[in-house]
Amino acid sequence: MNSTPPPSSRHTVSASDPRPESGELYDAVVIGAGPAGLSAAVALGRARRRVLIIDAGSPRNRAASHLHTVLGHEGLDPAELLRTGRQEALSYGADLVPGVVARVSEASVESGPVTLTVTLEDGSQVLGRAVIAAGGLTDELPDVPGLAEHWGSSVLHCPYCHGWEVRDKRLGVLAAGPMALHQAELLRQWTDRLTFFSAGAEPLSEETTRRLRARSVAIEPAVVTAVHGEGGAVTAVALADGREVPVDAIFTAGALRPHDAPLEELGLARSATPMGEFLSVDRTGRTSHPRVWAVGNISDPAANVVMSMSAGTFAGATANMTLVSEDFDLAESISIPG
């Protein structure tokens, strides 16, 4: 499987201040500076919380050049949205540092608030009373020559994000997982020139074949050997029998790898979904650990930009409320009677 492309200069991370002192205490540590993480940081900053954002600089949509279905920001460059979001978080006092988190663990605290230790790959550590994991995920693409090179431009994954731009064109769905048939049914809404490439996998059932053909979806069972392109756009899908099928865009849903490995030591509950196994969260984004939230694509692979921003804002507000309650509990525990 191929991973999506590396970060581009459009997503360069600039730190707000020198790196925090090792062992420095924050009310909340936000892992990830995408729409979910920055929204959480803004909510916490506006609540006058001390926030650290740790940004690996590799957002999931880094290959895309335009946002869609983001009310008021239609067509905006995703990098511009994140630049603005970073500045807004900084304006409310958040600290922002580039880095990759290696692990999150329970901290040993003899007195004061209970905290978690966040360790970066460079060995530095900070403490957080709350941790909001918003590091997103990686799309693992099928290992087909030419596919990864066009990811985000004419090799796509989300019909709602890109369908309008390729409406009525020759589209292909490259089967790479359990969501392929779902993609094919969805995309028929945007074009009547649709080919389903089962890519040499097990033959489709009679029921599935009948269902696709009922809406004039072409089915191509041959193994896909390459994706050809010209001028930055795909032009055809090459098959093992030597044929080429002309296409203007390809949709595929490969394996999804959430960036939740740093949380492994905490033993968080997980749930199986049609898109893979993801962290279990409640409606506020809180995991099975009372001090850890997971928002955006790290816990919801189907979340778009707006959904991720909403989840981040809700998690930030909920984390603040948790800390408010704890602040009162701590004050009561040390108050002198009378």
mmCIF file of C-alpha atoms in Angstrom:
data_model
loop_
_atom_site.group_PDB
_atom_site.id
_atom_site.type_symbol
_atom_site.label_atom_id
_atom_site.label_comp_id
_atom_site.label_asym_id
_atom_site.label_seq_id
_atom_site.Cartn_x
_atom_site.Cartn_y
_atom_site.Cartn_z
ATOM 1 C CA MET A 1 0.000 0.000 0.000
ATOM 2 C CA ASN A 2 1.183 3.531 -0.731
ATOM 3 C CA SER A 3 0.759 6.351 1.753
ATOM 4 C CA THR A 4 -0.484 9.740 0.707
ATOM 5 C CA PRO A 5 2.123 12.355 -0.305
ATOM 6 C CA PRO A 6 4.449 14.080 2.189
ATOM 7 C CA PRO A 7 3.741 17.591 3.457
ATOM 8 C CA SER A 8 4.167 20.437 0.997
ATOM 9 C CA SER A 9 5.470 23.951 1.577
ATOM 10 C CA ARG A 10 1.834 25.114 1.672
ATOM 11 C CA HIS A 11 1.581 23.510 5.113
ATOM 12 C CA THR A 12 4.818 24.724 6.703
ATOM 13 C CA VAL A 13 4.465 24.958 10.484
ATOM 14 C CA SER A 14 5.849 28.016 12.254
ATOM 15 C CA ALA A 15 6.259 27.843 16.016
ATOM 16 C CA SER A 16 4.715 30.529 18.199
ATOM 17 C CA ASP A 17 7.516 30.634 20.741
ATOM 18 C CA PRO A 18 10.626 28.678 21.734
ATOM 19 C CA ARG A 19 9.872 25.089 22.700
ATOM 20 C CA PRO A 20 8.334 24.713 26.167
ATOM 21 C CA GLU A 21 10.511 23.655 29.066
ATOM 22 C CA SER A 22 10.538 19.909 29.640
ATOM 23 C CA GLY A 23 7.932 19.049 32.234
ATOM 24 C CA GLU A 24 6.018 22.293 31.701
ATOM 25 C CA LEU A 25 2.365 22.078 32.743
ATOM 26 C CA TYR A 26 -0.535 22.973 30.434
ATOM 27 C CA ASP A 27 -4.244 22.847 31.031
ATOM 28 C CA ALA A 28 -4.589 21.044 27.713
ATOM 29 C CA VAL A 29 -2.235 19.578 25.142
ATOM 30 C CA VAL A 30 -3.709 19.385 21.640
ATOM 31 C CA ILE A 31 -2.043 16.853 19.353
ATOM 32 C CA GLY A 32 -2.578 17.971 15.773
ATOM 33 C CA ALA A 33 -3.261 21.329 14.143
ATOM 34 C CA GLY A 34 -5.899 20.470 11.595
ATOM 35 C CA PRO A 35 -9.483 21.763 11.694
ATOM 36 C CA ALA A 36 -10.373 19.647 14.754
ATOM 37 C CA GLY A 37 -7.273 20.423 16.790
ATOM 38 C CA LEU A 38 -7.240 24.146 16.075
ATOM 39 C CA SER A 39 -10.953 24.447 16.839
ATOM 40 C CA ALA A 40 -10.383 22.741 20.189
ATOM 41 C CA ALA A 41 -7.460 25.059 20.907
ATOM 42 C CA VAL A 42 -9.518 28.165 20.095
ATOM 43 C CA ALA A 43 -12.353 27.015 22.375
ATOM 44 C CA LEU A 44 -9.906 26.361 25.206
ATOM 45 C CA GLY A 45 -7.981 29.573 24.615
ATOM 46 C CA ARG A 46 -11.153 31.628 24.749
ATOM 47 C CA ALA A 47 -11.884 29.911 28.064
ATOM 48 C CA ARG A 48 -8.555 31.312 29.316
ATOM 49 C CA ARG A 49 -6.886 27.925 29.427
ATOM 50 C CA ARG A 50 -3.168 27.407 28.893
ATOM 51 C CA VAL A 51 -2.936 25.358 25.714
ATOM 52 C CA LEU A 52 -0.091 23.733 23.810
ATOM 53 C CA ILE A 53 -0.632 22.631 20.195
ATOM 54 C CA ILE A 54 1.816 20.071 18.801
ATOM 55 C CA ASP A 55 1.738 19.989 15.006
ATOM 56 C CA ALA A 56 3.309 17.286 12.838
ATOM 57 C CA GLY A 57 2.550 19.405 9.759
ATOM 58 C CA SER A 58 0.899 16.681 7.663
ATOM 59 C CA PRO A 59 -2.867 17.294 7.367
ATOM 60 C CA ARG A 60 -4.897 14.629 5.585
ATOM 61 C CA ASN A 61 -6.078 17.021 2.860
ATOM 62 C CA ARG A 62 -2.622 18.458 2.144
ATOM 63 C CA ALA A 63 -2.792 17.295 -1.489
ATOM 64 C CA ALA A 64 -6.076 19.122 -2.093
ATOM 65 C CA SER A 65 -6.097 22.676 -3.433
ATOM 66 C CA HIS A 66 -9.687 23.637 -2.598
ATOM 67 C CA LEU A 67 -12.216 23.141 0.193
ATOM 68 C CA HIS A 68 -15.841 22.342 -0.532
ATOM 69 C CA THR A 69 -19.029 22.135 1.583
ATOM 70 C CA VAL A 70 -17.501 24.587 4.065
ATOM 71 C CA LEU A 71 -20.127 27.309 4.287
ATOM 72 C CA GLY A 72 -18.675 30.747 3.575
ATOM 73 C CA HIS A 73 -15.325 29.286 2.474
ATOM 74 C CA GLU A 74 -16.245 27.478 -0.753
ATOM 75 C CA GLY A 75 -13.128 26.916 -2.864
ATOM 76 C CA LEU A 76 -10.684 28.135 -0.213
ATOM 77 C CA ASP A 77 -7.186 26.628 -0.185
ATOM 78 C CA PRO A 78 -7.067 24.236 2.826
ATOM 79 C CA ALA A 79 -3.619 25.571 3.694
ATOM 80 C CA GLU A 80 -5.070 29.073 3.996
ATOM 81 C CA LEU A 81 -7.774 27.845 6.370
ATOM 82 C CA LEU A 82 -5.129 26.267 8.603
ATOM 83 C CA ARG A 83 -2.901 29.356 8.506
ATOM 84 C CA THR A 84 -5.832 31.477 9.645
ATOM 85 C CA GLY A 85 -6.781 28.907 12.270
ATOM 86 C CA ARG A 86 -3.268 28.860 13.693
ATOM 87 C CA GLN A 87 -3.238 32.631 13.995
ATOM 88 C CA GLU A 88 -6.618 32.596 15.727
ATOM 89 C CA ALA A 89 -5.433 29.983 18.237
ATOM 90 C CA LEU A 90 -2.264 31.982 18.914
ATOM 91 C CA SER A 91 -4.292 35.159 19.403
ATOM 92 C CA TYR A 92 -5.994 33.488 22.372
ATOM 93 C CA GLY A 93 -2.690 32.616 23.995
ATOM 94 C CA ALA A 94 -2.066 29.086 22.745
ATOM 95 C CA ASP A 95 1.500 27.900 22.228
ATOM 96 C CA LEU A 96 2.268 26.073 18.973
ATOM 97 C CA VAL A 97 5.309 23.902 18.326
ATOM 98 C CA PRO A 98 6.193 21.593 15.436
ATOM 99 C CA GLY A 99 6.797 18.015 16.459
ATOM 100 C CA VAL A 100 5.612 14.438 16.525
ATOM 101 C CA VAL A 101 4.205 12.909 19.694
ATOM 102 C CA ALA A 102 5.717 9.530 20.567
ATOM 103 C CA ARG A 103 3.593 8.580 23.565
ATOM 104 C CA VAL A 104 1.043 9.759 26.086
ATOM 105 C CA SER A 105 1.248 8.224 29.551
ATOM 106 C CA GLU A 106 -0.048 8.653 33.065
ATOM 107 C CA ALA A 107 2.045 11.101 35.094
ATOM 108 C CA SER A 108 3.097 10.502 38.689
ATOM 109 C CA VAL A 109 1.765 13.453 40.658
ATOM 110 C CA GLU A 110 2.068 13.638 44.437
ATOM 111 C CA SER A 111 -0.044 16.766 44.795
ATOM 112 C CA GLY A 112 -2.022 19.163 42.639
ATOM 113 C CA PRO A 113 -4.057 18.283 39.555
ATOM 114 C CA VAL A 114 -3.781 14.877 37.924
ATOM 115 C CA THR A 115 -1.931 15.086 34.611
ATOM 116 C CA LEU A 116 -0.777 13.120 31.609
ATOM 117 C CA THR A 117 2.777 13.133 30.266
ATOM 118 C CA VAL A 118 3.131 13.856 26.556
ATOM 119 C CA THR A 119 6.501 12.747 25.168
ATOM 120 C CA LEU A 120 7.714 13.947 21.771
ATOM 121 C CA GLU A 121 9.983 12.019 19.420
ATOM 122 C CA ASP A 122 12.886 14.305 20.358
ATOM 123 C CA GLY A 123 12.533 13.182 23.980
ATOM 124 C CA SER A 124 11.058 16.401 25.347
ATOM 125 C CA GLN A 125 8.068 16.119 27.653
ATOM 126 C CA VAL A 126 5.176 18.308 28.739
ATOM 127 C CA LEU A 127 2.342 17.721 31.174
ATOM 128 C CA GLY A 128 -1.315 18.181 30.342
ATOM 129 C CA ARG A 129 -4.360 18.076 32.574
ATOM 130 C CA ALA A 130 -6.277 17.142 29.437
ATOM 131 C CA VAL A 131 -5.154 15.784 26.073
ATOM 132 C CA ILE A 132 -7.074 16.282 22.841
ATOM 133 C CA ALA A 133 -5.862 13.909 20.136
ATOM 134 C CA ALA A 134 -6.597 15.351 16.706
ATOM 135 C CA GLY A 135 -3.771 13.934 14.614
ATOM 136 C CA GLY A 136 -6.006 12.625 11.840
ATOM 137 C CA LEU A 137 -5.185 9.590 9.736
ATOM 138 C CA THR A 138 -3.271 8.388 6.704
ATOM 139 C CA ASP A 139 -4.961 7.032 3.588
ATOM 140 C CA GLU A 140 -3.089 3.901 2.484
ATOM 141 C CA LEU A 141 -3.621 3.714 -1.268
ATOM 142 C CA PRO A 142 -3.525 0.523 -3.350
ATOM 143 C CA ASP A 143 -0.045 -0.189 -4.704
ATOM 144 C CA VAL A 144 -0.853 0.723 -8.296
ATOM 145 C CA PRO A 145 1.702 2.740 -10.312
ATOM 146 C CA GLY A 146 0.434 6.243 -11.034
ATOM 147 C CA LEU A 147 -2.244 6.255 -8.353
ATOM 148 C CA ALA A 148 -0.467 8.093 -5.526
ATOM 149 C CA GLU A 149 0.971 10.664 -7.940
ATOM 150 C CA HIS A 150 -2.528 11.950 -8.698
ATOM 151 C CA TRP A 151 -3.923 11.741 -5.159
ATOM 152 C CA GLY A 152 -5.949 14.811 -4.265
ATOM 153 C CA SER A 153 -6.260 16.077 -7.837
ATOM 154 C CA SER A 154 -7.902 13.363 -9.932
ATOM 155 C CA VAL A 155 -7.520 10.365 -7.617
ATOM 156 C CA LEU A 156 -10.070 11.068 -4.909
ATOM 157 C CA HIS A 157 -11.906 9.459 -2.009
ATOM 158 C CA CYS A 158 -14.937 11.576 -1.069
ATOM 159 C CA PRO A 159 -17.860 12.051 -3.494
ATOM 160 C CA TYR A 160 -19.328 14.823 -1.340
ATOM 161 C CA CYS A 161 -15.995 16.676 -1.381
ATOM 162 C CA HIS A 162 -15.189 16.264 -5.084
ATOM 163 C CA GLY A 163 -18.240 14.909 -6.905
ATOM 164 C CA TRP A 164 -19.534 18.254 -8.152
ATOM 165 C CA GLU A 165 -16.217 19.096 -9.815
ATOM 166 C CA VAL A 166 -16.229 15.836 -11.818
ATOM 167 C CA ARG A 167 -19.963 15.626 -12.528
ATOM 168 C CA ASP A 168 -20.928 14.020 -15.840
ATOM 169 C CA LYS A 169 -17.328 12.933 -16.461
ATOM 170 C CA ARG A 170 -15.928 9.438 -16.989
ATOM 171 C CA LEU A 171 -15.347 8.175 -13.464
ATOM 172 C CA GLY A 172 -13.859 4.991 -12.106
ATOM 173 C CA VAL A 173 -14.120 3.360 -8.699
ATOM 174 C CA LEU A 174 -11.065 1.269 -7.862
ATOM 175 C CA ALA A 175 -11.995 -1.397 -5.322
ATOM 176 C CA ALA A 176 -9.565 -1.387 -2.410
ATOM 177 C CA GLY A 177 -11.726 -2.189 0.587
ATOM 178 C CA PRO A 178 -15.221 -2.682 1.952
ATOM 179 C CA MET A 179 -16.342 0.862 1.056
ATOM 180 C CA ALA A 180 -15.866 0.428 -2.705
ATOM 181 C CA LEU A 181 -19.439 -0.600 -3.477
ATOM 182 C CA HIS A 182 -20.740 2.227 -1.306
ATOM 183 C CA GLN A 183 -18.595 4.649 -3.332
ATOM 184 C CA ALA A 184 -19.895 3.241 -6.603
ATOM 185 C CA GLU A 185 -23.526 3.650 -5.603
ATOM 186 C CA LEU A 186 -22.893 7.198 -4.398
ATOM 187 C CA LEU A 187 -21.002 8.293 -7.494
ATOM 188 C CA ARG A 188 -23.790 7.204 -9.803
ATOM 189 C CA GLN A 189 -25.549 10.346 -8.516
ATOM 190 C CA TRP A 190 -22.869 12.510 -10.191
ATOM 191 C CA THR A 191 -22.384 10.694 -13.500
ATOM 192 C CA ASP A 192 -23.892 8.051 -15.743
ATOM 193 C CA ARG A 193 -20.429 7.181 -17.102
ATOM 194 C CA LEU A 194 -19.150 5.088 -14.227
ATOM 195 C CA THR A 195 -16.894 2.010 -14.221
ATOM 196 C CA PHE A 196 -16.381 -0.216 -11.193
ATOM 197 C CA PHE A 197 -12.904 -1.783 -11.252
ATOM 198 C CA SER A 198 -13.018 -4.834 -8.998
ATOM 199 C CA ALA A 199 -9.255 -5.107 -9.645
ATOM 200 C CA GLY A 200 -9.031 -8.883 -9.783
ATOM 201 C CA ALA A 201 -10.673 -9.417 -6.408
ATOM 202 C CA GLU A 202 -13.287 -12.095 -5.782
ATOM 203 C CA PRO A 203 -16.114 -12.014 -8.334
ATOM 204 C CA LEU A 204 -19.064 -9.860 -7.372
ATOM 205 C CA SER A 205 -22.186 -11.641 -6.227
ATOM 206 C CA GLU A 206 -25.067 -11.942 -8.655
ATOM 207 C CA GLU A 207 -27.092 -9.578 -6.485
ATOM 208 C CA THR A 208 -24.355 -6.899 -6.487
ATOM 209 C CA THR A 209 -23.778 -7.282 -10.222
ATOM 210 C CA ARG A 210 -27.488 -6.951 -10.920
ATOM 211 C CA ARG A 211 -27.728 -3.902 -8.643
ATOM 212 C CA LEU A 212 -24.865 -2.041 -10.342
ATOM 213 C CA ARG A 213 -25.965 -2.892 -13.869
ATOM 214 C CA ALA A 214 -29.511 -1.764 -13.092
ATOM 215 C CA ARG A 215 -28.113 1.765 -13.001
ATOM 216 C CA SER A 216 -25.767 1.249 -15.976
ATOM 217 C CA VAL A 217 -22.567 0.957 -13.941
ATOM 218 C CA ALA A 218 -19.932 -0.842 -16.026
ATOM 219 C CA ILE A 219 -18.084 -3.629 -14.203
ATOM 220 C CA GLU A 220 -14.449 -4.344 -15.045
ATOM 221 C CA PRO A 221 -13.082 -7.467 -13.293
ATOM 222 C CA ALA A 222 -9.534 -7.462 -14.731
ATOM 223 C CA VAL A 223 -6.501 -6.711 -12.575
ATOM 224 C CA VAL A 224 -5.492 -3.036 -12.653
ATOM 225 C CA THR A 225 -1.794 -2.651 -13.471
ATOM 226 C CA ALA A 226 -1.365 1.127 -13.699
ATOM 227 C CA VAL A 227 -3.030 4.499 -13.809
ATOM 228 C CA HIS A 228 -1.977 6.730 -16.687
ATOM 229 C CA GLY A 229 -2.104 10.503 -16.646
ATOM 230 C CA GLU A 230 -1.229 13.610 -18.588
ATOM 231 C CA GLY A 231 -0.852 17.188 -17.445
ATOM 232 C CA GLY A 232 -1.423 16.270 -13.811
ATOM 233 C CA ALA A 233 -4.726 14.464 -14.430
ATOM 234 C CA VAL A 234 -5.505 10.783 -14.897
ATOM 235 C CA THR A 235 -6.503 9.704 -18.383
ATOM 236 C CA ALA A 236 -6.874 5.929 -18.282
ATOM 237 C CA VAL A 237 -6.759 2.779 -16.180
ATOM 238 C CA ALA A 238 -4.458 0.083 -17.577
ATOM 239 C CA LEU A 239 -5.529 -3.550 -17.189
ATOM 240 C CA ALA A 240 -3.552 -6.788 -17.052
ATOM 241 C CA ASP A 241 -5.015 -8.000 -20.360
ATOM 242 C CA GLY A 242 -3.544 -4.990 -22.175
ATOM 243 C CA ARG A 243 -6.688 -2.912 -22.434
ATOM 244 C CA GLU A 244 -6.999 0.675 -21.222
ATOM 245 C CA VAL A 245 -10.229 2.201 -19.945
ATOM 246 C CA PRO A 246 -10.431 6.009 -20.371
ATOM 247 C CA VAL A 247 -11.318 7.882 -17.170
ATOM 248 C CA ASP A 248 -11.234 11.507 -16.059
ATOM 249 C CA ALA A 249 -11.031 10.761 -12.334
ATOM 250 C CA ILE A 250 -10.730 7.772 -10.017
ATOM 251 C CA PHE A 251 -12.275 7.302 -6.602
ATOM 252 C CA THR A 252 -10.763 4.794 -4.206
ATOM 253 C CA ALA A 253 -11.010 4.093 -0.492
ATOM 254 C CA GLY A 254 -7.925 2.272 0.714
ATOM 255 C CA ALA A 255 -6.978 1.241 4.220
ATOM 256 C CA LEU A 256 -7.200 4.006 6.823
ATOM 257 C CA ARG A 257 -4.477 4.309 9.472
ATOM 258 C CA PRO A 258 -5.493 6.593 12.359
ATOM 259 C CA HIS A 259 -2.620 8.361 14.092
ATOM 260 C CA ASP A 260 -3.490 6.985 17.511
ATOM 261 C CA ALA A 261 -0.358 4.926 18.243
ATOM 262 C CA PRO A 262 0.919 7.469 20.840
ATOM 263 C CA LEU A 263 -2.167 6.695 22.946
ATOM 264 C CA GLU A 264 -1.611 2.936 22.977
ATOM 265 C CA GLU A 265 -0.160 2.850 26.502
ATOM 266 C CA LEU A 266 -3.435 4.205 27.898
ATOM 267 C CA GLY A 267 -5.349 1.121 26.741
ATOM 268 C CA LEU A 268 -8.249 3.083 25.283
ATOM 269 C CA ALA A 269 -11.393 1.290 24.148
ATOM 270 C CA ARG A 270 -11.815 0.798 20.412
ATOM 271 C CA SER A 271 -14.712 0.013 18.100
ATOM 272 C CA ALA A 272 -14.906 -1.890 14.827
ATOM 273 C CA THR A 273 -16.436 0.075 11.941
ATOM 274 C CA PRO A 274 -16.897 -0.591 8.203
ATOM 275 C CA MET A 275 -13.820 1.602 7.670
ATOM 276 C CA GLY A 276 -11.633 -0.174 10.229
ATOM 277 C CA GLU A 277 -11.037 -0.050 13.967
ATOM 278 C CA PHE A 278 -11.119 3.361 15.641
ATOM 279 C CA LEU A 279 -11.052 4.803 19.137
ATOM 280 C CA SER A 280 -14.409 4.702 20.898
ATOM 281 C CA VAL A 281 -15.647 8.161 21.883
ATOM 282 C CA ASP A 282 -18.825 9.648 23.325
ATOM 283 C CA ARG A 283 -20.752 12.519 21.747
ATOM 284 C CA THR A 284 -18.233 15.037 23.160
ATOM 285 C CA GLY A 285 -15.247 13.159 21.740
ATOM 286 C CA ARG A 286 -14.143 11.821 25.123
ATOM 287 C CA THR A 287 -12.453 8.416 25.020
ATOM 288 C CA SER A 288 -12.596 5.739 27.711
ATOM 289 C CA HIS A 289 -9.957 7.786 29.576
ATOM 290 C CA PRO A 290 -11.557 10.720 31.430
ATOM 291 C CA ARG A 291 -8.755 13.129 30.429
ATOM 292 C CA VAL A 292 -8.374 12.189 26.766
ATOM 293 C CA TRP A 293 -10.518 13.299 23.833
ATOM 294 C CA ALA A 294 -10.117 12.122 20.236
ATOM 295 C CA VAL A 295 -11.695 14.263 17.527
ATOM 296 C CA GLY A 296 -11.678 14.591 13.766
ATOM 297 C CA ASN A 297 -10.538 11.788 11.484
ATOM 298 C CA ILE A 298 -8.545 10.058 14.226
ATOM 299 C CA SER A 299 -11.860 8.786 15.603
ATOM 300 C CA ASP A 300 -14.311 9.538 12.770
ATOM 301 C CA PRO A 301 -12.860 8.751 9.327
ATOM 302 C CA ALA A 302 -15.943 10.119 7.553
ATOM 303 C CA ALA A 303 -15.754 13.558 9.178
ATOM 304 C CA ASN A 304 -15.213 16.415 6.733
ATOM 305 C CA VAL A 305 -13.741 19.807 7.610
ATOM 306 C CA VAL A 306 -16.928 21.238 9.108
ATOM 307 C CA MET A 307 -17.675 18.108 11.120
ATOM 308 C CA SER A 308 -14.098 18.073 12.423
ATOM 309 C CA MET A 309 -14.269 21.722 13.447
ATOM 310 C CA SER A 310 -17.530 21.109 15.273
ATOM 311 C CA ALA A 311 -16.133 18.069 17.080
ATOM 312 C CA GLY A 312 -13.020 20.001 18.091
ATOM 313 C CA THR A 313 -15.024 22.916 19.459
ATOM 314 C CA PHE A 314 -17.284 20.591 21.457
ATOM 315 C CA ALA A 315 -14.312 18.672 22.854
ATOM 316 C CA GLY A 316 -12.535 21.888 23.825
ATOM 317 C CA ALA A 317 -15.596 23.172 25.658
ATOM 318 C CA THR A 318 -16.131 19.837 27.394
ATOM 319 C CA ALA A 319 -12.484 19.609 28.429
ATOM 320 C CA ASN A 320 -12.736 23.102 29.888
ATOM 321 C CA MET A 321 -15.859 22.155 31.855
ATOM 322 C CA THR A 322 -14.049 19.101 33.205
ATOM 323 C CA LEU A 323 -11.178 21.313 34.357
ATOM 324 C CA VAL A 324 -13.580 23.865 35.862
ATOM 325 C CA SER A 325 -15.126 21.136 37.997
ATOM 326 C CA GLU A 326 -11.698 19.881 38.988
ATOM 327 C CA ASP A 327 -10.552 23.396 39.930
ATOM 328 C CA PHE A 328 -13.448 23.667 42.370
ATOM 329 C CA ASP A 329 -12.763 20.187 43.758
ATOM 330 C CA LEU A 330 -9.108 21.067 44.347
ATOM 331 C CA ALA A 331 -10.029 24.368 45.984
ATOM 332 C CA GLU A 332 -12.430 22.609 48.328
ATOM 333 C CA SER A 333 -9.854 19.977 49.256
ATOM 334 C CA ILE A 334 -7.307 22.560 50.440
ATOM 335 C CA SER A 335 -9.665 25.111 51.951
ATOM 336 C CA ILE A 336 -9.498 25.677 55.693
ATOM 337 C CA PRO A 337 -12.807 25.113 57.534
ATOM 338 C CA GLY A 338 -14.304 28.178 59.253
#
